[in-house]
PDB file of C-alpha atoms in Angstrom:
ATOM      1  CA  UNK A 111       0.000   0.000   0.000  1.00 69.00           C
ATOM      2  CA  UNK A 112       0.732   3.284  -0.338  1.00 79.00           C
ATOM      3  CA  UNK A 113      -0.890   5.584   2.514  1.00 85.00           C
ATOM      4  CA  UNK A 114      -1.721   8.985   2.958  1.00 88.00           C
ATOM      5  CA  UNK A 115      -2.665  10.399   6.634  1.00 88.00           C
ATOM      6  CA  UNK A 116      -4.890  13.148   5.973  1.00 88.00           C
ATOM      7  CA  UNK A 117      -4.901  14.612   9.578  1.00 82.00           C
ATOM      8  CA  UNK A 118      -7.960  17.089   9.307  1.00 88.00           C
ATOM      9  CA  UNK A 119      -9.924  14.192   8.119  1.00 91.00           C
ATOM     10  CA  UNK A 120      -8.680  11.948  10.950  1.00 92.00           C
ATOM     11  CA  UNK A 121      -7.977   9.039   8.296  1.00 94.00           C
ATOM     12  CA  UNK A 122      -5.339   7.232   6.530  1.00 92.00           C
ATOM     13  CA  UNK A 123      -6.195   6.779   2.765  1.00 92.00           C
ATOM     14  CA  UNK A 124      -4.500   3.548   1.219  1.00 87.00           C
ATOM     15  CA  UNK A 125      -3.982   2.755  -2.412  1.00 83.00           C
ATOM     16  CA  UNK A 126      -2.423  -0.747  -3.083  1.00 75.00           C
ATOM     17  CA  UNK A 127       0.564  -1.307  -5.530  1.00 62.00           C
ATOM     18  CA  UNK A 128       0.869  -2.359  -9.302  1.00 53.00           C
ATOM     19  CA  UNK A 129      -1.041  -5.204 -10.146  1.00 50.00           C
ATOM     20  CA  UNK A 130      -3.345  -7.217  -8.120  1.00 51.00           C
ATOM     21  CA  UNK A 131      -2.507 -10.381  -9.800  1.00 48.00           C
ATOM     22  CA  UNK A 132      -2.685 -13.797  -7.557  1.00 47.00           C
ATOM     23  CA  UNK A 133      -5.199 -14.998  -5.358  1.00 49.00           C
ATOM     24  CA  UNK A 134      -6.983 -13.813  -1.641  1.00 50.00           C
ATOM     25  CA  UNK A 135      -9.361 -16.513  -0.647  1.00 48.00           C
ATOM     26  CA  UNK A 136      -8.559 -19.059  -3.219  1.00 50.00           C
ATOM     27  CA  UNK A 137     -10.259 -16.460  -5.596  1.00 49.00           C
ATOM     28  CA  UNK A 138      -8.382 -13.688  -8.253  1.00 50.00           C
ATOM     29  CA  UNK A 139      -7.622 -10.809  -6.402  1.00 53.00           C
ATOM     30  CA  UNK A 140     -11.111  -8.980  -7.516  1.00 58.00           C
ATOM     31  CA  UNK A 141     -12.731  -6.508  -5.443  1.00 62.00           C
ATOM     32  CA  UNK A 142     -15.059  -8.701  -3.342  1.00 68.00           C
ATOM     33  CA  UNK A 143     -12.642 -11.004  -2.036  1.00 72.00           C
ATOM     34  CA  UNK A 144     -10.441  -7.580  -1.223  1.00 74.00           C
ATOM     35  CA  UNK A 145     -13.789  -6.466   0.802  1.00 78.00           C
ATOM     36  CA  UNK A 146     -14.434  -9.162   3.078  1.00 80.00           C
ATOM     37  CA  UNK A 147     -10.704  -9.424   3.999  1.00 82.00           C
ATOM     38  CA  UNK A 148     -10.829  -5.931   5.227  1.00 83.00           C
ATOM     39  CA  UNK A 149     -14.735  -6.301   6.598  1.00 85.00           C
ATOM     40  CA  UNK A 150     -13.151  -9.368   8.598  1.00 87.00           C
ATOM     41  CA  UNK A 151     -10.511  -6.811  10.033  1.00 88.00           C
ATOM     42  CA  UNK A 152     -13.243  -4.737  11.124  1.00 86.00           C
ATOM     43  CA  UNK A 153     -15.618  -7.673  12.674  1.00 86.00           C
ATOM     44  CA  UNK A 154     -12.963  -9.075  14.503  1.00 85.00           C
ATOM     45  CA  UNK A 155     -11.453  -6.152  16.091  1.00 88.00           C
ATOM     46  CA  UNK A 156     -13.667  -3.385  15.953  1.00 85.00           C
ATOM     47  CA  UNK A 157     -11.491  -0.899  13.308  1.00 85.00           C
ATOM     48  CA  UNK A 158     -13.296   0.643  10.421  1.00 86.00           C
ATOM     49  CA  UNK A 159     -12.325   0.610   7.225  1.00 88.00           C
ATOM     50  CA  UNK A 160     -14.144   2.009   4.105  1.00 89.00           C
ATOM     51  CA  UNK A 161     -13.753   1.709   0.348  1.00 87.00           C
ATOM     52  CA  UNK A 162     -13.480   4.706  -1.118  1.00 90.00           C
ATOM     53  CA  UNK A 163     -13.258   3.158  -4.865  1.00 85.00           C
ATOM     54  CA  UNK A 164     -11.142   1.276  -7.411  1.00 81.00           C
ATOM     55  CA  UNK A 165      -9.212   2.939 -10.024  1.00 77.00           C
ATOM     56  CA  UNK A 166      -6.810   2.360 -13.297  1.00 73.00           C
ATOM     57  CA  UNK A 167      -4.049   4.208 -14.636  1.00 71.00           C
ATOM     58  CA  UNK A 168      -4.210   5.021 -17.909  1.00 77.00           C
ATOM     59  CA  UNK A 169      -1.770   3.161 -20.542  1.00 75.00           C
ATOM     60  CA  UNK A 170      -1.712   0.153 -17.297  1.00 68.00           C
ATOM     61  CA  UNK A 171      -3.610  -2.818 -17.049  1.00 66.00           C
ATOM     62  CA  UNK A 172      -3.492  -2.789 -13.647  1.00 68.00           C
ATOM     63  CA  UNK A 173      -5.996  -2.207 -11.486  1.00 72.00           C
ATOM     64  CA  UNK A 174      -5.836  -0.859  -7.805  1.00 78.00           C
ATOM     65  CA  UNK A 175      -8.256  -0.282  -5.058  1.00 81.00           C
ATOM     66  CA  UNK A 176      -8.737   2.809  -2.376  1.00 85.00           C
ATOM     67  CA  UNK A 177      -9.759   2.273   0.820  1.00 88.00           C
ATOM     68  CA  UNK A 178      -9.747   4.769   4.074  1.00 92.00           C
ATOM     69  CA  UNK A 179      -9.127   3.603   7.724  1.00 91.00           C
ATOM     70  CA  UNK A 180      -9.671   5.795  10.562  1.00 91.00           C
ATOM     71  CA  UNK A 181      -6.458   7.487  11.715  1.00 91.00           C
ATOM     72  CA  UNK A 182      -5.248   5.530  15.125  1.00 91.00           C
ATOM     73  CA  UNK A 183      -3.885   7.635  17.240  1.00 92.00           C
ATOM     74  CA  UNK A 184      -1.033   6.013  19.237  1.00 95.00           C
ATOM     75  CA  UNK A 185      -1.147   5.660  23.466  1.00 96.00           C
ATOM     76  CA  UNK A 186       2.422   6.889  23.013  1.00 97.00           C
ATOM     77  CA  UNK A 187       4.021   8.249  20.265  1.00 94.00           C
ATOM     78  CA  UNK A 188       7.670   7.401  21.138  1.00 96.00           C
ATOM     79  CA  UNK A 189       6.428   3.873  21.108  1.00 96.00           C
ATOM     80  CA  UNK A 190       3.442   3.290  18.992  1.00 96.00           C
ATOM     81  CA  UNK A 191       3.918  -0.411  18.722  1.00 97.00           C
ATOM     82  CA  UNK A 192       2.552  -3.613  20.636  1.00 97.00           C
ATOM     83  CA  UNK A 193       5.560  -6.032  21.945  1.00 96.00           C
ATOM     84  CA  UNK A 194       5.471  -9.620  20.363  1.00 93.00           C
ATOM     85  CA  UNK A 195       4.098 -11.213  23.450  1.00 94.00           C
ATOM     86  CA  UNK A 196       1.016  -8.397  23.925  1.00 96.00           C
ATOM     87  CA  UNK A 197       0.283  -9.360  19.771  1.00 95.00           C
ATOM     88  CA  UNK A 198       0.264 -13.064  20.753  1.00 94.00           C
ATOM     89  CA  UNK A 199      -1.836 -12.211  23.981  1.00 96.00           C
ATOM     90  CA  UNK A 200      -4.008 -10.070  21.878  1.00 95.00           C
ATOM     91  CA  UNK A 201      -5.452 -13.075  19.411  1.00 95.00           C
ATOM     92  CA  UNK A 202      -5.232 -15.569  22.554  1.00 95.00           C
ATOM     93  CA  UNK A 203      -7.939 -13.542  23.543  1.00 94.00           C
ATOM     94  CA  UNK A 204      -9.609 -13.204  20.148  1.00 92.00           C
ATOM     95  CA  UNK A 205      -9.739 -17.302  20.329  1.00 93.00           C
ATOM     96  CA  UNK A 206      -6.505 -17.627  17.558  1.00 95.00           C
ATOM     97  CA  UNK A 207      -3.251 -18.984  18.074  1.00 94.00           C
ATOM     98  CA  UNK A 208       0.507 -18.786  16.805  1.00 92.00           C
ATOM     99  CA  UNK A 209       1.701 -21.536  14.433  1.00 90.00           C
ATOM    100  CA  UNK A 210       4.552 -21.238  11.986  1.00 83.00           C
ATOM    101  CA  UNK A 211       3.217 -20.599   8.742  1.00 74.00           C
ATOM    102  CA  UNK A 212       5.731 -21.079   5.529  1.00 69.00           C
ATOM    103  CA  UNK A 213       8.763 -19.366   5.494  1.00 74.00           C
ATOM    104  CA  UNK A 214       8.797 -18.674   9.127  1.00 76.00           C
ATOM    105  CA  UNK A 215       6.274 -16.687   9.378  1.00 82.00           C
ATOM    106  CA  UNK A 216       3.695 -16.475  12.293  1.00 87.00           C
ATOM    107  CA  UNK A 217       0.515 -17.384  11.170  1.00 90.00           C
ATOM    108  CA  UNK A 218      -2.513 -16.793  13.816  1.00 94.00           C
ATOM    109  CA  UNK A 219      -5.138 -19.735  13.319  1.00 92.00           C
ATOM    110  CA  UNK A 220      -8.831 -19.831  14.699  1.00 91.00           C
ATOM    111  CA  UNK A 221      -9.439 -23.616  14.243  1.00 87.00           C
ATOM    112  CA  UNK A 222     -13.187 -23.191  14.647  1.00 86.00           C
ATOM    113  CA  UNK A 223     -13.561 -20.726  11.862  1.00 86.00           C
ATOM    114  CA  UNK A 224     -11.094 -22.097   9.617  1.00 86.00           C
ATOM    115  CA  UNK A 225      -9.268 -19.105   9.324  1.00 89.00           C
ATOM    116  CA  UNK A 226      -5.718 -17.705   9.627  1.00 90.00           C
ATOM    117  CA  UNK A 227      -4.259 -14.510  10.144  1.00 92.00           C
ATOM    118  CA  UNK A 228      -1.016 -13.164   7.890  1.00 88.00           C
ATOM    119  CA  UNK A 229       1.198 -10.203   8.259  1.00 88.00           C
ATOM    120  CA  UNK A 230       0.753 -10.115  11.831  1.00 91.00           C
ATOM    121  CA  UNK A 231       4.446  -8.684  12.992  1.00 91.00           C
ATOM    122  CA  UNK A 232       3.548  -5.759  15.608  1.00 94.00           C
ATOM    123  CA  UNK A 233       4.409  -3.004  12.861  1.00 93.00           C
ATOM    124  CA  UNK A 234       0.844  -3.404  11.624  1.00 93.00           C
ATOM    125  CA  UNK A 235      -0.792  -2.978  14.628  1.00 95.00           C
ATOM    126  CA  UNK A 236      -0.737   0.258  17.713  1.00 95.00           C
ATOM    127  CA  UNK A 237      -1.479   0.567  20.716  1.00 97.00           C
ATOM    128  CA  UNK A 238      -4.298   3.097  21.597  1.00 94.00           C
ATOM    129  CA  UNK A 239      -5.760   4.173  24.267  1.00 94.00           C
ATOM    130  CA  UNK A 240      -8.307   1.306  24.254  1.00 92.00           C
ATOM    131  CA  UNK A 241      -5.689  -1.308  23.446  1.00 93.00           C
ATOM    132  CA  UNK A 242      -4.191  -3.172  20.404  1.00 95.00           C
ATOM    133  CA  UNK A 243      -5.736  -2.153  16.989  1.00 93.00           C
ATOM    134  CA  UNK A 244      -5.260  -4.449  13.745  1.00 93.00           C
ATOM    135  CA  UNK A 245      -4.400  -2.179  10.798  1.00 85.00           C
ATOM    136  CA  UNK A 246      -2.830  -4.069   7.903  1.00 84.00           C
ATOM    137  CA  UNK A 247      -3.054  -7.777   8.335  1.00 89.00           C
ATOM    138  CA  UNK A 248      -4.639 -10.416   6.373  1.00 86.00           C
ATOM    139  CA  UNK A 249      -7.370 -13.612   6.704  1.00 87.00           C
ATOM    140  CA  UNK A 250      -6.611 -16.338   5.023  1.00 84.00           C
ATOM    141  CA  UNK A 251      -9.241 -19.442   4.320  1.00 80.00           C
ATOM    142  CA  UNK A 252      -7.979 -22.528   5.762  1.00 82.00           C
ATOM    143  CA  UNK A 253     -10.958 -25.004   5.040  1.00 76.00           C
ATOM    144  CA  UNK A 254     -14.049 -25.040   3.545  1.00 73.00           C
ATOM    145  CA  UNK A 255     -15.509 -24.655   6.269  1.00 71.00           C
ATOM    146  CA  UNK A 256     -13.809 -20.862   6.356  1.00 74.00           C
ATOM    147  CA  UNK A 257     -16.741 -19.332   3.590  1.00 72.00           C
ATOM    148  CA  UNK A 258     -19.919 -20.337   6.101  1.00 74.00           C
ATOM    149  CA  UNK A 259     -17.740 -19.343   9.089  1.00 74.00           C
ATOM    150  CA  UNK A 260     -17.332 -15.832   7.360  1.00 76.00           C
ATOM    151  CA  UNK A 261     -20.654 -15.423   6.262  1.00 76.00           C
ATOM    152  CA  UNK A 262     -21.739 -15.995  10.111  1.00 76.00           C
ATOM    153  CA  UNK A 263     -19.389 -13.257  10.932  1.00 75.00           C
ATOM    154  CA  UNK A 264     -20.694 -10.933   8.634  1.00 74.00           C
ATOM    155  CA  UNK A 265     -24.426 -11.341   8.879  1.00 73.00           C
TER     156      UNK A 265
END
């Protein structure tokens, strides 16, 4: 992404990069499956995000999407960031848990929702006054079951 605070409007306007070739829930990255990752965000842990729109540059073939999140403002500046252990404490209580995903990574699973949890390294959260907010991470369908569990969430 590439993101713009716009302070006076108290939100951060995002624009993903190049081309949005590959897959997000098993499905080409197309606008809905873009959606529900980012309505999951906000039905999990209470952020809001909108989409503002989806737009291509002329002479590309490329198409992007722009979506706004509301600015979070941190607890403390100097430290804006959760600690490893508060991000693993943070899904614990959210009902996920840390596996090792390929390459390394931390993946955060919810077994009974079939779903996982990329990106999850505490640059893409802060730490607000009301505690830990989510603001660039990404679901991931584990099972078949995942599509009924989401559709639950988002009734």
């Amino acid at each position: 992404h590439v993101a713009i605070l716009i302070p006076e409007m108290g939100r951060v306007y995002k624009r993903t990069l190049g081309s949005l070739t590959g897959e997000l829930f098993g499905l080409e990255k197309l606008p809905v499956p873009y959606l529900i990752n980012q309505a999951l965000i906000s039905a999990f842990f209470g952020t809001e995000t909108l989409f503002e729109g989806i737009s291509r540059r002329p002479g590309e073939g490329t198409t992007e999407f722009l979506i706004s999140q509301r600015y979070i403002k941190a607890a403390d500046p100097k430290n804006p960031y959760p600690s490893e252990s508060q991000v693993v404490e943070f899904f614990r209580q959210k009902g996920f848990f840390a596996s090792e995903g390929l390459g390394g990574d931390v993946v955060y699973i919810h077994e009974d929702l079939g779903l996982g949890i990329l990106d999850s390294h505490p640059g893409n959260f802060i730490v607000n006054a009301e505690g830990i907010k989510p603001f660039d991470i990404h679901f991931e369908i584990l099972n078949e079951d995942s599509v009924a569990a989401i559709s639950r969430i988002l009734e």
